[in-house]
XYZ file of C-alpha atoms in Angstrom:
360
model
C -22.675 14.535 139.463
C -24.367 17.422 141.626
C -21.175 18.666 143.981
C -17.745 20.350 142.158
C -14.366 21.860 143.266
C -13.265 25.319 141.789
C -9.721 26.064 142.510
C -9.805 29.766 143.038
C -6.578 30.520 145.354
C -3.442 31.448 142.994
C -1.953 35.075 143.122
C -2.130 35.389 139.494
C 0.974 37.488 139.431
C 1.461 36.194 135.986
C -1.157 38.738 135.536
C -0.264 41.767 138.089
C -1.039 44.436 137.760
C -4.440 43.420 136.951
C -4.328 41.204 140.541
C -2.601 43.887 142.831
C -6.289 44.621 143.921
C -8.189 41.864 142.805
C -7.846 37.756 142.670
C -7.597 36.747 139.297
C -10.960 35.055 139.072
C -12.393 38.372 139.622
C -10.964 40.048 137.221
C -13.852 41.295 134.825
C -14.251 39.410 131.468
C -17.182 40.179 129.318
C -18.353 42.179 132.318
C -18.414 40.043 135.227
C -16.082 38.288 137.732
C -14.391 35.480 135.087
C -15.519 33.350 138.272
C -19.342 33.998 137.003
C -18.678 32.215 133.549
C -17.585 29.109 135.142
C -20.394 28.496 137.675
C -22.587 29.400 135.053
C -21.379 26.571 132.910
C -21.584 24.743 135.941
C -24.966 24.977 136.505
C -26.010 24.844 133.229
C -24.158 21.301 133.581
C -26.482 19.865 136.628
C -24.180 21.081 139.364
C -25.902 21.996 142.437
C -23.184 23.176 145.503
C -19.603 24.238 144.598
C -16.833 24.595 147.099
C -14.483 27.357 146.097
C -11.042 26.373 147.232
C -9.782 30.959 148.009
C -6.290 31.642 149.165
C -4.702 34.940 147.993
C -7.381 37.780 149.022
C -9.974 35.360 150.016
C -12.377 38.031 151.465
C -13.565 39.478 148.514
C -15.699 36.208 146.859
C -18.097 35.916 149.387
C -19.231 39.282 149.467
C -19.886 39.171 145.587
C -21.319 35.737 145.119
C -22.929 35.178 148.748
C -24.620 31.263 148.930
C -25.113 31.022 145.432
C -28.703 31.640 145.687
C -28.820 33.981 142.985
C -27.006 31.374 140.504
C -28.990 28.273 141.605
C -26.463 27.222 143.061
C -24.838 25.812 146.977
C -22.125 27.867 147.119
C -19.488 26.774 150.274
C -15.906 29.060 150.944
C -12.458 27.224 152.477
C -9.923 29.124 152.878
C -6.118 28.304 153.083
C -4.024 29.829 155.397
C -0.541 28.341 153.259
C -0.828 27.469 149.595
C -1.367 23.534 149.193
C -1.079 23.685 145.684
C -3.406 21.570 143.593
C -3.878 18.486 145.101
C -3.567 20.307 148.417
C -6.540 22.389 147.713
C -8.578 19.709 146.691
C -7.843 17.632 149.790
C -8.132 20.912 151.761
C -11.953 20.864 151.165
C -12.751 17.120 150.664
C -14.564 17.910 154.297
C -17.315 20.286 152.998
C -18.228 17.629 149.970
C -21.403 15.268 150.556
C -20.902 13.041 147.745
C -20.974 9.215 148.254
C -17.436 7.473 148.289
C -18.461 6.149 144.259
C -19.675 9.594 143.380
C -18.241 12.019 140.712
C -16.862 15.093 141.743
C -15.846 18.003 139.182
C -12.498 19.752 139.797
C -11.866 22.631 137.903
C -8.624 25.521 137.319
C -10.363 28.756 138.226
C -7.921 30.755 135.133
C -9.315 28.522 132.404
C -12.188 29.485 129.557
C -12.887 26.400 128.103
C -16.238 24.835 125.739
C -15.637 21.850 126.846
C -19.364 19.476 127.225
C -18.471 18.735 131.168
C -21.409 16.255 130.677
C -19.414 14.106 128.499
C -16.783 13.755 130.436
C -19.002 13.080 133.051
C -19.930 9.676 131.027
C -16.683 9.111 129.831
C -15.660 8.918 134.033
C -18.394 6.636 134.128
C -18.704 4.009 131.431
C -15.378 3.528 131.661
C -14.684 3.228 135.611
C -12.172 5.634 136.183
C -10.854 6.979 139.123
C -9.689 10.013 137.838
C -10.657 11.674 134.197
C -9.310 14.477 132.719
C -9.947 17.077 129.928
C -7.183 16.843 127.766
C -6.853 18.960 124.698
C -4.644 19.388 121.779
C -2.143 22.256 121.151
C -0.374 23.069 117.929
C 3.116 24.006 120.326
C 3.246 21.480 123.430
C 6.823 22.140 124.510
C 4.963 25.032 127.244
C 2.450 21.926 128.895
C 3.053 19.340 130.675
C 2.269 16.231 127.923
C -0.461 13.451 128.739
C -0.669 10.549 125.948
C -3.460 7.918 126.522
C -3.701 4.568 124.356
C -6.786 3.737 121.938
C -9.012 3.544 124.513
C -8.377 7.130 126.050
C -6.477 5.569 129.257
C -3.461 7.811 130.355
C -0.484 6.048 129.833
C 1.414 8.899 131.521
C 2.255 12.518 132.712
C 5.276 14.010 131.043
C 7.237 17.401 131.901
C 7.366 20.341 129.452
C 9.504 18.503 126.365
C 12.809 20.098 126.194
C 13.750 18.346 122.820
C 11.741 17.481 119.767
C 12.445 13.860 120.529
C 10.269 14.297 123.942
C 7.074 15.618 121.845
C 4.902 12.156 121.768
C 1.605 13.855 121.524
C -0.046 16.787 121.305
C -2.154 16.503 124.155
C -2.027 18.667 127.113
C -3.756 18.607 130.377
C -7.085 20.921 130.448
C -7.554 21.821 133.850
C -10.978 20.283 134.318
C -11.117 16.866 136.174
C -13.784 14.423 137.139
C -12.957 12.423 140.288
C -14.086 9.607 142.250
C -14.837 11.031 145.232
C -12.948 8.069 147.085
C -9.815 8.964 145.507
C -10.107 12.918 147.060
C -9.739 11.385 150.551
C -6.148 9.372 149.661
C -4.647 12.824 148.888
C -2.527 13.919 151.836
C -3.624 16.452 153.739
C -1.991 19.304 155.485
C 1.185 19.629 153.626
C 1.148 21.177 149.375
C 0.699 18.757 146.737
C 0.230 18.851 142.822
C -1.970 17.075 141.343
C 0.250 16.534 137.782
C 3.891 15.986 139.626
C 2.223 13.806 142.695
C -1.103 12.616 142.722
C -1.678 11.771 139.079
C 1.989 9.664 138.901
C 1.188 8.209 141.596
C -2.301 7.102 141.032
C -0.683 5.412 138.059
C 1.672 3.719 139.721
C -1.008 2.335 141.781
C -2.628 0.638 139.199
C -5.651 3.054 139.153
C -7.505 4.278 136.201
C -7.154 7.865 134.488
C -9.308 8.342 131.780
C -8.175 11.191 129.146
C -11.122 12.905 126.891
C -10.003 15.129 124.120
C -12.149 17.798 124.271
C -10.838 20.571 121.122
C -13.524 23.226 121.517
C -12.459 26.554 122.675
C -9.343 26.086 125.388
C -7.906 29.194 126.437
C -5.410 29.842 129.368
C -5.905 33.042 130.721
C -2.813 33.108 132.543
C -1.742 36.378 130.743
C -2.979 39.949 130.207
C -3.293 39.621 126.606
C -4.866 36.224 126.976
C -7.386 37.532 129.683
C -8.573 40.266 126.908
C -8.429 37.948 124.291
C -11.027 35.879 126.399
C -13.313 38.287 127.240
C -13.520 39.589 123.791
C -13.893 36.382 122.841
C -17.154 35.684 125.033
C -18.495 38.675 124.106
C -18.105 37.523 120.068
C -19.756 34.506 121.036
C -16.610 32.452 120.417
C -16.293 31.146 124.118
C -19.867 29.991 125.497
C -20.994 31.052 128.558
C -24.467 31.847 130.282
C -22.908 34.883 132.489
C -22.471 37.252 129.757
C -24.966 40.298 130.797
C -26.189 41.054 127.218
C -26.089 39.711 123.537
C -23.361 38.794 122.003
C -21.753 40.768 119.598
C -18.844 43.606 117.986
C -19.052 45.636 121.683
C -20.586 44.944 125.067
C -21.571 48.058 127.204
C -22.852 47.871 130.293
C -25.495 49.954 132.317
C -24.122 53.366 133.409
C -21.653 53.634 131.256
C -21.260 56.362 128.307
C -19.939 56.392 124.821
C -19.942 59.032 122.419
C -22.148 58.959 119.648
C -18.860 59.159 117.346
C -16.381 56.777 119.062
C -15.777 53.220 117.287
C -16.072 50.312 119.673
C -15.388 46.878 117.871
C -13.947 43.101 118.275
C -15.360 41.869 121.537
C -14.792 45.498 123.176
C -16.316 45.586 126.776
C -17.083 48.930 128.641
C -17.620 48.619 132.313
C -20.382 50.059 134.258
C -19.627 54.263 134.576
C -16.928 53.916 132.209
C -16.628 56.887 130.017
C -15.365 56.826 126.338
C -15.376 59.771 124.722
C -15.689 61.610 121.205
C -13.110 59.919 118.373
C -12.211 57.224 120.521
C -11.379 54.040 118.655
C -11.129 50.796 120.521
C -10.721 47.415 119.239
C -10.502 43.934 121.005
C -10.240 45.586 124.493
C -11.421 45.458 128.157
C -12.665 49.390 129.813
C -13.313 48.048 133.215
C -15.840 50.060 135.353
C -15.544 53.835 135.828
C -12.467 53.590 133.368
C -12.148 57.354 131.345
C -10.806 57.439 127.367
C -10.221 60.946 126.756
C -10.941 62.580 122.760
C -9.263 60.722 120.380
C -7.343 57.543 122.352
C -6.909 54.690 120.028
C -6.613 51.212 121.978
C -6.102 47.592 120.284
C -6.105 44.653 122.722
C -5.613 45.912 125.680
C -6.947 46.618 129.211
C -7.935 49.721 130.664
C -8.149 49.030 134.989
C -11.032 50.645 137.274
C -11.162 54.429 137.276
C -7.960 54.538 135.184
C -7.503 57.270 132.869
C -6.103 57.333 129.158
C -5.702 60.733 127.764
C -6.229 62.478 124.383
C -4.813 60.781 121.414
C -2.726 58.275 123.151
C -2.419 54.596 121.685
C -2.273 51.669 123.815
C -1.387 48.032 121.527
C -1.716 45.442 123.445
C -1.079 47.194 126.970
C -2.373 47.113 130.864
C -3.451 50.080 132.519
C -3.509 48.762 136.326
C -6.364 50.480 138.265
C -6.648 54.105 139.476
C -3.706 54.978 136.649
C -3.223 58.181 135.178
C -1.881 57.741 131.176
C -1.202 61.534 129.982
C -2.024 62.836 126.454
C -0.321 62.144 123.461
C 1.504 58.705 124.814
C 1.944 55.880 122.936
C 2.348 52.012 124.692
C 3.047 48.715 122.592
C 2.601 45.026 123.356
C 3.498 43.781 127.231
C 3.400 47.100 128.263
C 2.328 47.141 132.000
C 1.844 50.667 133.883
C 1.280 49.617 137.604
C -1.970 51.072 139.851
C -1.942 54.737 140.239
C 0.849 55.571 138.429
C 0.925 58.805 136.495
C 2.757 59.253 133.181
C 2.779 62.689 131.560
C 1.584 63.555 128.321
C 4.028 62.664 125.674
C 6.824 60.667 128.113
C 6.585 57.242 126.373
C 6.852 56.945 122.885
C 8.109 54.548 119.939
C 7.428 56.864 117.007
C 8.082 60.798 116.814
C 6.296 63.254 117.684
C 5.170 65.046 115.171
């Protein structure tokens, strides 16, 4: 296996405002463009030329990642003018691929931070002659997936919808987001029109008669479909929890990149990264969080799991829990924001206009 597919074209509004500027595979985690850590572990896995399936704000991946030189890697951009969905998107660049029709071809999510040993799966597809294989994992609360059970020998038996009732939880395995497929099989997806891969293409491959091979794969599986999941991740990779090649530094309690400055005094700890000319300054105490470049913590700012947006500001003595600061935002002194909180690019709050204790 030398060619993959990296699905890179949702809106992530799931996410916004982190996205309002930026496609979610962009987004910063541990540093870099998420989209770094999974052609890393791409590469690292004996793939040679990626085709990045870009929809919403397609222009800006090219400019960043270029031909893939720099990685070792064949990098190739398609662009969709509608959304195709999954199985759309893969069809949608089934042109650009140079595999044989027998070959493997890796599909991946471009929102997922997974362990998972893509080279085993890689031999699972092909000792056991399947069309399709998939990364399944297991979840301790499946009623939010979609539910895949296999038989003895791995084979999918079938693709359920989220179980509404105890009754409809059969297993605990979920569909991963990475895929292995015969390349033969990417050409018998329609093209031109949006189609899902877990409502059309896998059902009906089944009802074909063809193979789909499940692996359960239980490393580190994280959907990063959420604001405090995306900081959780990052953290995460910069702990040394989540591997990845495309962290720029050791792991560790804190991850600060070039240009950036922290006061001698200020606490940075659990996975905390501070983007390049961020500034944190004196007293600061920040724990689990994300300071993306040119970011400013003012004297005294205490923030636990959250994310701080480019050139954003957070003023004295204000405490963000779990909490998104979109980019170019303005948070006054002396505010206080608790989990899901979400204050939108460039907004401006005064000091001391949102709080959930008193103020004295």
């Amino acid at each position: 296996m030398t060619e993959a597919i990296l699905l890179v074209g949702g809106k992530g509004t799931r996410l916004r405002p982190l996205t309002v500027h930026t496609p979610k595979p962009m987004v910063r985690a541990a540093g870099v463009p998420f989209l770094a850590h999974q052609l890393g572990r791409a590469r690292a896995a004996g793939v040679e030329h990626v085709v990045l399936a870009t929809s919403y704000l397609a222009e800006v991946f090219e400019p960043y990642f270029g031909d893939g030189s720099a990685l070792g890697l064949h990098l190739e951009y398609v662009t969709e003018e509608e959304p195709l969905g999954t199985g759309g998107a893969i069809r949608n660049v089934a042109s650009r691929l140079t595999s044989a029709p027998e070959d493997p071809v890796l599909v991946f999510n471009g929102d997922i931070l997974t362990g998972l040993d893509i080279g085993r799966l890689v031999t699972t597809h092909e000792t056991t002659g399947a069309d399709v294989s998939l990364h399944l994992t297991r979840v301790t609360d499946p009623r939010a997936y979609g539910l895949v059970p296999t038989d003895e020998t791995g084979r999918v038996l079938a693709f359920l919808e989220k179980p509404q009732t105890p009754e409809e939880i059969v297993t605990d395995q979920i569909n991963a987001g990475a895929y292995v497929f015969r390349r033969s099989v990417i050409d018998t997806i329609p093209a031109g029109r949006p189609v899902s891969v877990e409502r059309e293409t896998f059902p009906g491959l089944l009802a074909a008669g063809a193979r789909l091979q499940g692996m359960v794969d239980s490393t580190y599986w994280l959907d990063l479909g959420t604001p405090a999941a995306f900081v959780r991740g990052s953290a995460d990779l910069v702990l040394g929890r989540a591997p990845s090649p495309a962290v720029p530094g050791r792991c560790g309690d804190r991850l600060v990149l070039p240009t950036a400055q922290v006061a001698a005094d200020a606490k940075l700890t659990g996975g905390t990264v501070v983007g390049e000319g961020a500034f944190v300054a004196e007293g600061a105490r920040i724990f689990g969080s994300t300071i993306l470049p040119g970011a400013v913590i003012e004297p005294g700012a205490v923030i636990t799991d959250s994310l701080v947006g480019t050139r954003a500001r957070v003023g004295e003595r204000s405490v963000l829990t779990g909490a998104v600061i979109g980019d170019g935002a303005v948070v006054g002194a002396d505010n206080e924001f608790r989990e899901g909180a979400r204050v939108w690019c460039d907004a401006r709050i005064p000091a001391g206009a949102v709080r959930f204790s008193s103020d004295r």
